Short mmCIF file of C-alpha atoms and ligand atoms in Angstrom, two decimals:
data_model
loop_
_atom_site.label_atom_id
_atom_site.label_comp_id
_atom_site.label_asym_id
_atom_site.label_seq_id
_atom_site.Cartn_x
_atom_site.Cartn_y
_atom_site.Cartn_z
CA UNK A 1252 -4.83 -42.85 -120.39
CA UNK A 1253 -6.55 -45.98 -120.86
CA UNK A 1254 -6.38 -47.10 -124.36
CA UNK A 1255 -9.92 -49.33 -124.73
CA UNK A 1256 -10.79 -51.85 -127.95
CA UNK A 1257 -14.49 -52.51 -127.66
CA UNK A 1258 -15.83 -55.75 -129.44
CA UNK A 1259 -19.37 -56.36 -130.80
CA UNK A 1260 -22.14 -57.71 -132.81
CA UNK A 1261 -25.16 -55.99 -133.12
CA UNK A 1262 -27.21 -52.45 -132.55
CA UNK A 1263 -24.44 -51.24 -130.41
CA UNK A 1264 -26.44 -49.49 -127.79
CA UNK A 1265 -23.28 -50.88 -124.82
CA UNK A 1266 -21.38 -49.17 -127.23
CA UNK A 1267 -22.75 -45.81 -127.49
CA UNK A 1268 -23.20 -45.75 -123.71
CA UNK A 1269 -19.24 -45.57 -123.54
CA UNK A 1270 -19.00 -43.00 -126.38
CA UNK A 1271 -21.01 -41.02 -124.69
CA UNK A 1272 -19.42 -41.65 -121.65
CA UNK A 1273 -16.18 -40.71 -122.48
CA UNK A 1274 -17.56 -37.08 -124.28
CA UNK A 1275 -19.53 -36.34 -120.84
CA UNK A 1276 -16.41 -37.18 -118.75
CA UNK A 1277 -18.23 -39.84 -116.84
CA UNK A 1278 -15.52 -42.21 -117.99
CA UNK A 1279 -12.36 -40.36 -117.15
CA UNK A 1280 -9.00 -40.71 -118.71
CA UNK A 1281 -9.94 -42.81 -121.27
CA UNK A 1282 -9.90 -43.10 -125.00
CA UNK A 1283 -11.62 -45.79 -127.35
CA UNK A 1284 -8.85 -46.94 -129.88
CA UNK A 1285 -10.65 -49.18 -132.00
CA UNK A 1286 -14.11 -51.03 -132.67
CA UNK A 1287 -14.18 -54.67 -133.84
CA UNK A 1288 -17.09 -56.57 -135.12
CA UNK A 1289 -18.03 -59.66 -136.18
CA UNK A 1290 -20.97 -58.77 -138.46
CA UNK A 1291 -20.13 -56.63 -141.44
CA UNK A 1292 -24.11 -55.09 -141.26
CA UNK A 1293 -23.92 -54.37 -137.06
CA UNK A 1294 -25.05 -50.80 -136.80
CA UNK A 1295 -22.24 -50.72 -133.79
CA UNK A 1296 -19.93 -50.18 -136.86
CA UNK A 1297 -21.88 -47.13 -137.79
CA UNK A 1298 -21.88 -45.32 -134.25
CA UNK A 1299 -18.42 -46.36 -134.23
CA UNK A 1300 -17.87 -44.44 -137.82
CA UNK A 1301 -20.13 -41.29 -136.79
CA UNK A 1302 -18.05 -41.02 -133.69
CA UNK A 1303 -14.70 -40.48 -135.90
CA UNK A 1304 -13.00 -44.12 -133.66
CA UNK A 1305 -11.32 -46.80 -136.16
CA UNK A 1306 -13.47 -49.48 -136.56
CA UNK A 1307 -13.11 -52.62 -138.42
CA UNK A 1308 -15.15 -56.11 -138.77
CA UNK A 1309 -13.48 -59.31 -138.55
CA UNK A 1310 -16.16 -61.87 -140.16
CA UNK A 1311 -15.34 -66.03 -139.70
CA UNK A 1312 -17.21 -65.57 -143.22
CA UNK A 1313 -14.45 -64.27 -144.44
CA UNK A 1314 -12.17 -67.23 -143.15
CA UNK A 1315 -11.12 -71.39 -143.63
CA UNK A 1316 -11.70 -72.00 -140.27
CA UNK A 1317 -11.60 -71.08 -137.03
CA UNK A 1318 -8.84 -71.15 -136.33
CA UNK A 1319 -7.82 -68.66 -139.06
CA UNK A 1320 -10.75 -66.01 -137.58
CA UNK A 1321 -9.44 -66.46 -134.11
CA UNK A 1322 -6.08 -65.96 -135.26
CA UNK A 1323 -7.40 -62.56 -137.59
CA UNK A 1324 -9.44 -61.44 -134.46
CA UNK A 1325 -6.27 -61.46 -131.41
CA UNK A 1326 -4.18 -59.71 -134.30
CA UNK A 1327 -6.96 -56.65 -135.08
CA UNK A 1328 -7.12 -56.58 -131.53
CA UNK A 1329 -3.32 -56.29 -130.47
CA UNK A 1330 -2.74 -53.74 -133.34
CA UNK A 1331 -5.23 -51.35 -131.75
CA UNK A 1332 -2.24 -51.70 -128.24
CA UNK A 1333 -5.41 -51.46 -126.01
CA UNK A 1334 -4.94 -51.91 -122.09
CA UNK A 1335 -8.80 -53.08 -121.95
CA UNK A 1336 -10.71 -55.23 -124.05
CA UNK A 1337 -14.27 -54.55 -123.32
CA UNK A 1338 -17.11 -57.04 -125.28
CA UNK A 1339 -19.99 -55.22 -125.45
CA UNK A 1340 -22.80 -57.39 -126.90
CA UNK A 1341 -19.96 -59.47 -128.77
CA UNK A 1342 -21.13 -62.61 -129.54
CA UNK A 1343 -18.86 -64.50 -130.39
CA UNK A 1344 -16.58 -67.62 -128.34
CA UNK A 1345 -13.68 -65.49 -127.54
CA UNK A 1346 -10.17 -67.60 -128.52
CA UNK A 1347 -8.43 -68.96 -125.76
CA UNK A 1348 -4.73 -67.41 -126.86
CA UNK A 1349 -6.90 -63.70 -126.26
CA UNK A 1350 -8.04 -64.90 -122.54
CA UNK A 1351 -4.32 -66.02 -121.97
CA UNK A 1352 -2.99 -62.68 -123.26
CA UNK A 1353 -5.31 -60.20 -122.11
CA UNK A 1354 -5.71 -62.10 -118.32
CA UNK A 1355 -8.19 -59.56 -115.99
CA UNK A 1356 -8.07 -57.22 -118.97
CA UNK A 1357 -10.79 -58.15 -121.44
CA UNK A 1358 -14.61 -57.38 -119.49
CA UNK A 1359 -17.56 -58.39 -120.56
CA UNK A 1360 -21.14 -57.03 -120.09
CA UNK A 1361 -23.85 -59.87 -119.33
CA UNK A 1362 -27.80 -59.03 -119.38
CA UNK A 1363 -28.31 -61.04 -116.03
CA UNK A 1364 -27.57 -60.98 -112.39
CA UNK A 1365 -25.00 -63.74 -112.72
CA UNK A 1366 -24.80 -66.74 -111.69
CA UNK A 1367 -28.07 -66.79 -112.94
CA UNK A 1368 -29.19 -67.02 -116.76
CA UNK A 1369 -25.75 -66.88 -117.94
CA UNK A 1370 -23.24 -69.74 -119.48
CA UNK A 1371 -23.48 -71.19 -123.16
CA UNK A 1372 -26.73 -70.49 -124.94
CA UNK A 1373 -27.53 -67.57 -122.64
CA UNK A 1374 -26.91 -64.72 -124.99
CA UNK A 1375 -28.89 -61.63 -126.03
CA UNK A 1376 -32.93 -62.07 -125.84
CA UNK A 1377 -32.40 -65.36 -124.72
CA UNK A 1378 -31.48 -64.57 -121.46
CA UNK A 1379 -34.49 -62.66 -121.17
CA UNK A 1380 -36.77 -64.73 -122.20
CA UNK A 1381 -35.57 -67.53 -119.93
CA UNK A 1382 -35.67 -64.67 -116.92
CA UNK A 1383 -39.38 -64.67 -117.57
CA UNK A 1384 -39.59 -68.51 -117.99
CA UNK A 1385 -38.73 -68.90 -115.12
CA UNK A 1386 -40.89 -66.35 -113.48
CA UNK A 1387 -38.20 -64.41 -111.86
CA UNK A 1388 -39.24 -60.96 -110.11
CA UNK A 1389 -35.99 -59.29 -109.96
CA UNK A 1390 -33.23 -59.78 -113.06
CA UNK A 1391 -30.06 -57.05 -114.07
CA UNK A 1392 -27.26 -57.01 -115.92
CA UNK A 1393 -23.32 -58.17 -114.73
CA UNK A 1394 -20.14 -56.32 -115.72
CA UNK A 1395 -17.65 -59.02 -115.18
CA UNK A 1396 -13.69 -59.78 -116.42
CA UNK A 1397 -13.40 -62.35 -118.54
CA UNK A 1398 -11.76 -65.92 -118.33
CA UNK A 1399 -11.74 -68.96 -119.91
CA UNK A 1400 -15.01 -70.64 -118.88
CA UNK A 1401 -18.45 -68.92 -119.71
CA UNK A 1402 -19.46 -65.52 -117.91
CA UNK A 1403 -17.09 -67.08 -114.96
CA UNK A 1404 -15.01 -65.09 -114.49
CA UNK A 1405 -14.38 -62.04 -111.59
CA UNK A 1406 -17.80 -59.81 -111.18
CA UNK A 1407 -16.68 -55.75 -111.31
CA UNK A 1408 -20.41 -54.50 -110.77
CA UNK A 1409 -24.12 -55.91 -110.55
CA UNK A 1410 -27.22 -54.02 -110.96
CA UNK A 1411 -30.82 -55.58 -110.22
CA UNK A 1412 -33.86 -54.53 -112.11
CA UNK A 1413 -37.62 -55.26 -111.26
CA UNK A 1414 -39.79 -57.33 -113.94
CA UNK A 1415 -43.18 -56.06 -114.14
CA UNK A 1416 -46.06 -57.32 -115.36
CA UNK A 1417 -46.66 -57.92 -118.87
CA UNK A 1418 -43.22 -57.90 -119.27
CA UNK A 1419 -42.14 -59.65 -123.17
CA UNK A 1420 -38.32 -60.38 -123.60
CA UNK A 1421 -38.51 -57.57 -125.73
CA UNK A 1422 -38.94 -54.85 -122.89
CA UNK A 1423 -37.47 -56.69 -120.73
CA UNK A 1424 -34.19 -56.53 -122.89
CA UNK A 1425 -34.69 -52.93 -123.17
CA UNK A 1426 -35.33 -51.87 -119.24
CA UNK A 1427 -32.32 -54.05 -118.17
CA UNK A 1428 -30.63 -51.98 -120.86
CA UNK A 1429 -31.61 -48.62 -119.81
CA UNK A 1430 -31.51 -49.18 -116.22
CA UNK A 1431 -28.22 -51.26 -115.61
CA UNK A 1432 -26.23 -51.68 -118.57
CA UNK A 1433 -25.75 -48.53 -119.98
CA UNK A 1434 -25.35 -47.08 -116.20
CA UNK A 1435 -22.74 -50.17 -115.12
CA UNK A 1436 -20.90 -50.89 -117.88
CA UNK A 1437 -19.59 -46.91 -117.98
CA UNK A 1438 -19.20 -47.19 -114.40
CA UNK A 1439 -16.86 -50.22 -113.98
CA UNK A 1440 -14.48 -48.78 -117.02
CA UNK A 1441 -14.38 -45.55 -114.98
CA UNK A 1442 -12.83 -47.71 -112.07
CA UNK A 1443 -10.49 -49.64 -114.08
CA UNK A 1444 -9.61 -46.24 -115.61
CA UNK A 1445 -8.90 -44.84 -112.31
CA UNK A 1446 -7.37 -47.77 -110.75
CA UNK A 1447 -9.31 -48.59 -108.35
CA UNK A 1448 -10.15 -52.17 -109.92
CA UNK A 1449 -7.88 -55.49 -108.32
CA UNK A 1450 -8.54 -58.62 -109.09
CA UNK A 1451 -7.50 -60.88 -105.62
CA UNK A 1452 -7.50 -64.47 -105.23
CA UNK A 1453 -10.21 -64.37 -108.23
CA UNK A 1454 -12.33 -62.08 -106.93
CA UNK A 1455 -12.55 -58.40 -107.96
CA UNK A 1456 -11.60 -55.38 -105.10
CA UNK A 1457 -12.65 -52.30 -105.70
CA UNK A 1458 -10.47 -49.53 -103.48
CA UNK A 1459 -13.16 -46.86 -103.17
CA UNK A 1460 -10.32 -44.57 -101.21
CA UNK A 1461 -8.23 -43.49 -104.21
CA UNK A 1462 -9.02 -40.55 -106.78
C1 GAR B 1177 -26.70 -56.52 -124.60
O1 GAR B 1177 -27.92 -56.72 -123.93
C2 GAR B 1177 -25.60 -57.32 -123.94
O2 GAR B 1177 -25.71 -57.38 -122.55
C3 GAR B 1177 -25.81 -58.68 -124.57
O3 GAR B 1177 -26.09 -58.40 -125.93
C4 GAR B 1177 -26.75 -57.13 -126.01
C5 GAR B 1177 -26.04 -56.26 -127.03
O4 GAR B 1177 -26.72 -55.05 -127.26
N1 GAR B 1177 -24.67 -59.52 -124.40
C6 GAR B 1177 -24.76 -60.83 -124.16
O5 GAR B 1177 -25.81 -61.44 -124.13
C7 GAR B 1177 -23.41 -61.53 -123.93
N2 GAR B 1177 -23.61 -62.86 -123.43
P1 GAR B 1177 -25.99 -53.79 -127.89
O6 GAR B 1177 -25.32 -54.25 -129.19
O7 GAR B 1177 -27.09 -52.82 -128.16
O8 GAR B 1177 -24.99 -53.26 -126.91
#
């Protein structure tokens, strides 16, 4: 069984998507152990609540200094024991000590085809409004682990989506959402579930014999 703590910020939609992946079966062998947010008012806390999983926020209001939230956040997460850490619309600089101890364990869901729109500043409708900046015809969404540099690290699964014409960041946000997030994120934690997820020399295998 893979024990999963899921991190976020916000509506919680990335969330949901693994709720209901886990009641449909799509994600097998898998249970969510605890929710963690940053933002006290993030509806994620709510799905979180309605779906019966401990849930808890961890504000850097309610701290000195960093340091202090960093130190609060690795602790809420290694109560919860989770094998995966899995930051779904978490935005928040992740503490170095948490890379170190959860190394190829903590994954991350990005709303671009990465390398592309990603690194600091590139967060939420951000990214999609630099997407259509830029004029791009074809963005997506990344599933990726996470290491200490800024949506660097090993890519698990990439899905493409077409922009279309009168596009705002708005729908933009919301097609990438429909069409690769919620579909890739429940994907790549059914593969780490399963096994079938390596990271070699830095770069992710995925072993499409087993199960
Ligand atoms: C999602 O689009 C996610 O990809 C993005 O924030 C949104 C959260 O939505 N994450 C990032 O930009 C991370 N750099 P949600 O709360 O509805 O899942």
């Amino acid at each position: 069984m893979l024990k999963i703590a899921v991190c976020v910020s916000g509506g919680g939609t990335n969330l949901q998507a693994l709720i209901d992946g886990v009641n449909k079966g799509l994600i097998a062998n898998t249970r969510i152990v605890r929710v963690i947010s940053n933002n006290r008012n993030a509806y994620a806390l709510e799905r979180a609540a309605q779906a019966g999983i401990d849930a808890l926020c961890v504000s850097p209001r309610d701290f000195d200094d960093r340091e202090q939230f960093n130190k609060a956040l690795v602790r809420a997460v290694d109560e919860a024991e989770p094998d995966l850490v899995v930051l779904a619309g978490f935005l928040v600089v992740i503490p170095p000590e948490l890379i170190r101890k959860y190394e190829n364990r903590i994954v991350n869901i990005h709303p671009s085809l990465i390398p592309s729109f990603c690194g600091t500043g590139y967060y939420g409708l951000k990214v999609h409004e630099a997407a259509l900046a830029r004029g791009v015809k074809v963005t997506g969404a990344t599933v990726h682990f996470v290491d200490e540099g800024t949506d660097t690290g090993p890519i698990i699964m990439q899905k493409p989506v077409a922009v279309q014409a009168g596009d705002t960041p708005e729908i933009l946000q919301r097609r990438v959402m429909e069409e690769a997030e919620w579909v890739i994120l429940p994907q790549s934690i059914n593969l780490i579930a399963s096994g079938k997820v390596q990271v070699v020399d830095g770069h992710v295998e995925i072993d499409s014999r087993k199960g």
